[in-house]
Structures are given as structure tokens and as C-alpha cells.
Amino acid sequence: MTILPLLVHDESIVETKAKVTITNLRSEACRMTTAMFCEATFLRGLEGFKSTFLKIS
């Protein structure tokens, strides 16, 4: 009879670990996406700055 609660307990631990892993992966993906987006925006801004600067000079 004591085996059943242990199994249920282990299952909930696995489920919690899975949720934590998914959350970590999601936040990691968000961070990477944001970083790439920022870099792309920065490079686009840099190109804009260069072309504007070249027009002025």
C-alpha cells in the first residue's frame, strides 16, 4: 500500500520538472529572440545612420 503514494509522488515530481523545463526553454527562446531582434534593429539603425551621414557629408 505504501508503493502507490510513492508512485503518485514521483509522478508529480516528474510533472513539475517537465513544467519547469518547458518554462526555462520558453524563457531562453524569448531571450534569444529578443537578442536577435535587438541586434537586427541595431544593425538596421546603423545602416540608416550611415546612409544619412553619407548624405550629409
GROMACS .gro file of C-alpha atoms in nm:
model
   57
    1MET     CA    1   0.000   0.000   0.000
    2THR     CA    2   0.288   0.243   0.057
    3ILE     CA    3   0.412   0.198  -0.303
    4LEU     CA    4   0.113   0.376  -0.459
    5PRO     CA    5   0.163   0.714  -0.282
    6LEU     CA    6   0.532   0.698  -0.372
    7LEU     CA    7   0.449   0.646  -0.739
    8VAL     CA    8   0.199   0.930  -0.738
    9HIS     CA    9   0.453   1.146  -0.557
   10ASP     CA   10   0.724   1.064  -0.813
   11GLU     CA   11   0.486   1.135  -1.099
   12SER     CA   12   0.408   1.481  -0.962
   13ILE     CA   13   0.782   1.549  -0.928
   14VAL     CA   14   0.835   1.449  -1.292
   15GLU     CA   15   0.543   1.666  -1.399
   16THR     CA   16   0.680   1.962  -1.203
   17LYS     CA   17   1.026   1.911  -1.355
   18ALA     CA   18   0.874   1.896  -1.702
   19LYS     CA   19   0.684   2.221  -1.641
   20VAL     CA   20   0.998   2.390  -1.510
   21THR     CA   21   1.197   2.267  -1.810
   22ILE     CA   22   0.935   2.392  -2.055
   23THR     CA   23   0.924   2.729  -1.879
   24ASN     CA   24   1.304   2.753  -1.889
   25LEU     CA   25   1.312   2.665  -2.257
   26ARG     CA   26   1.041   2.920  -2.332
   27SER     CA   27   1.220   3.199  -2.147
   28GLU     CA   28   1.550   3.101  -2.311
   29ALA     CA   29   1.387   3.114  -2.654
   30CYS     CA   30   1.236   3.453  -2.567
   31ARG     CA   31   1.575   3.583  -2.457
   32MET     CA   32   1.741   3.460  -2.777
   33THR     CA   33   1.465   3.603  -2.996
   34THR     CA   34   1.481   3.937  -2.818
   35ALA     CA   35   1.860   3.948  -2.852
   36MET     CA   36   1.841   3.872  -3.224
   37PHE     CA   37   1.563   4.126  -3.271
   38CYS     CA   38   1.763   4.392  -3.085
   39GLU     CA   39   2.071   4.314  -3.292
   40ALA     CA   40   1.873   4.332  -3.617
   41THR     CA   41   1.714   4.660  -3.510
   42PHE     CA   42   2.056   4.795  -3.410
   43LEU     CA   43   2.210   4.696  -3.745
   44ARG     CA   44   1.915   4.849  -3.933
   45GLY     CA   45   1.960   5.167  -3.730
   46LEU     CA   46   2.331   5.164  -3.804
   47GLU     CA   47   2.263   5.133  -4.179
   48GLY     CA   48   2.015   5.419  -4.155
   49PHE     CA   49   2.269   5.628  -3.968
   50LYS     CA   50   2.540   5.553  -4.227
   51SER     CA   51   2.321   5.647  -4.523
   52THR     CA   52   2.202   5.966  -4.350
   53PHE     CA   53   2.558   6.054  -4.254
   54LEU     CA   54   2.681   5.994  -4.611
   55LYS     CA   55   2.402   6.215  -4.749
   56ILE     CA   56   2.502   6.498  -4.513
   57SER     CA   57   2.876   6.483  -4.581
   0.00000   0.00000   0.00000
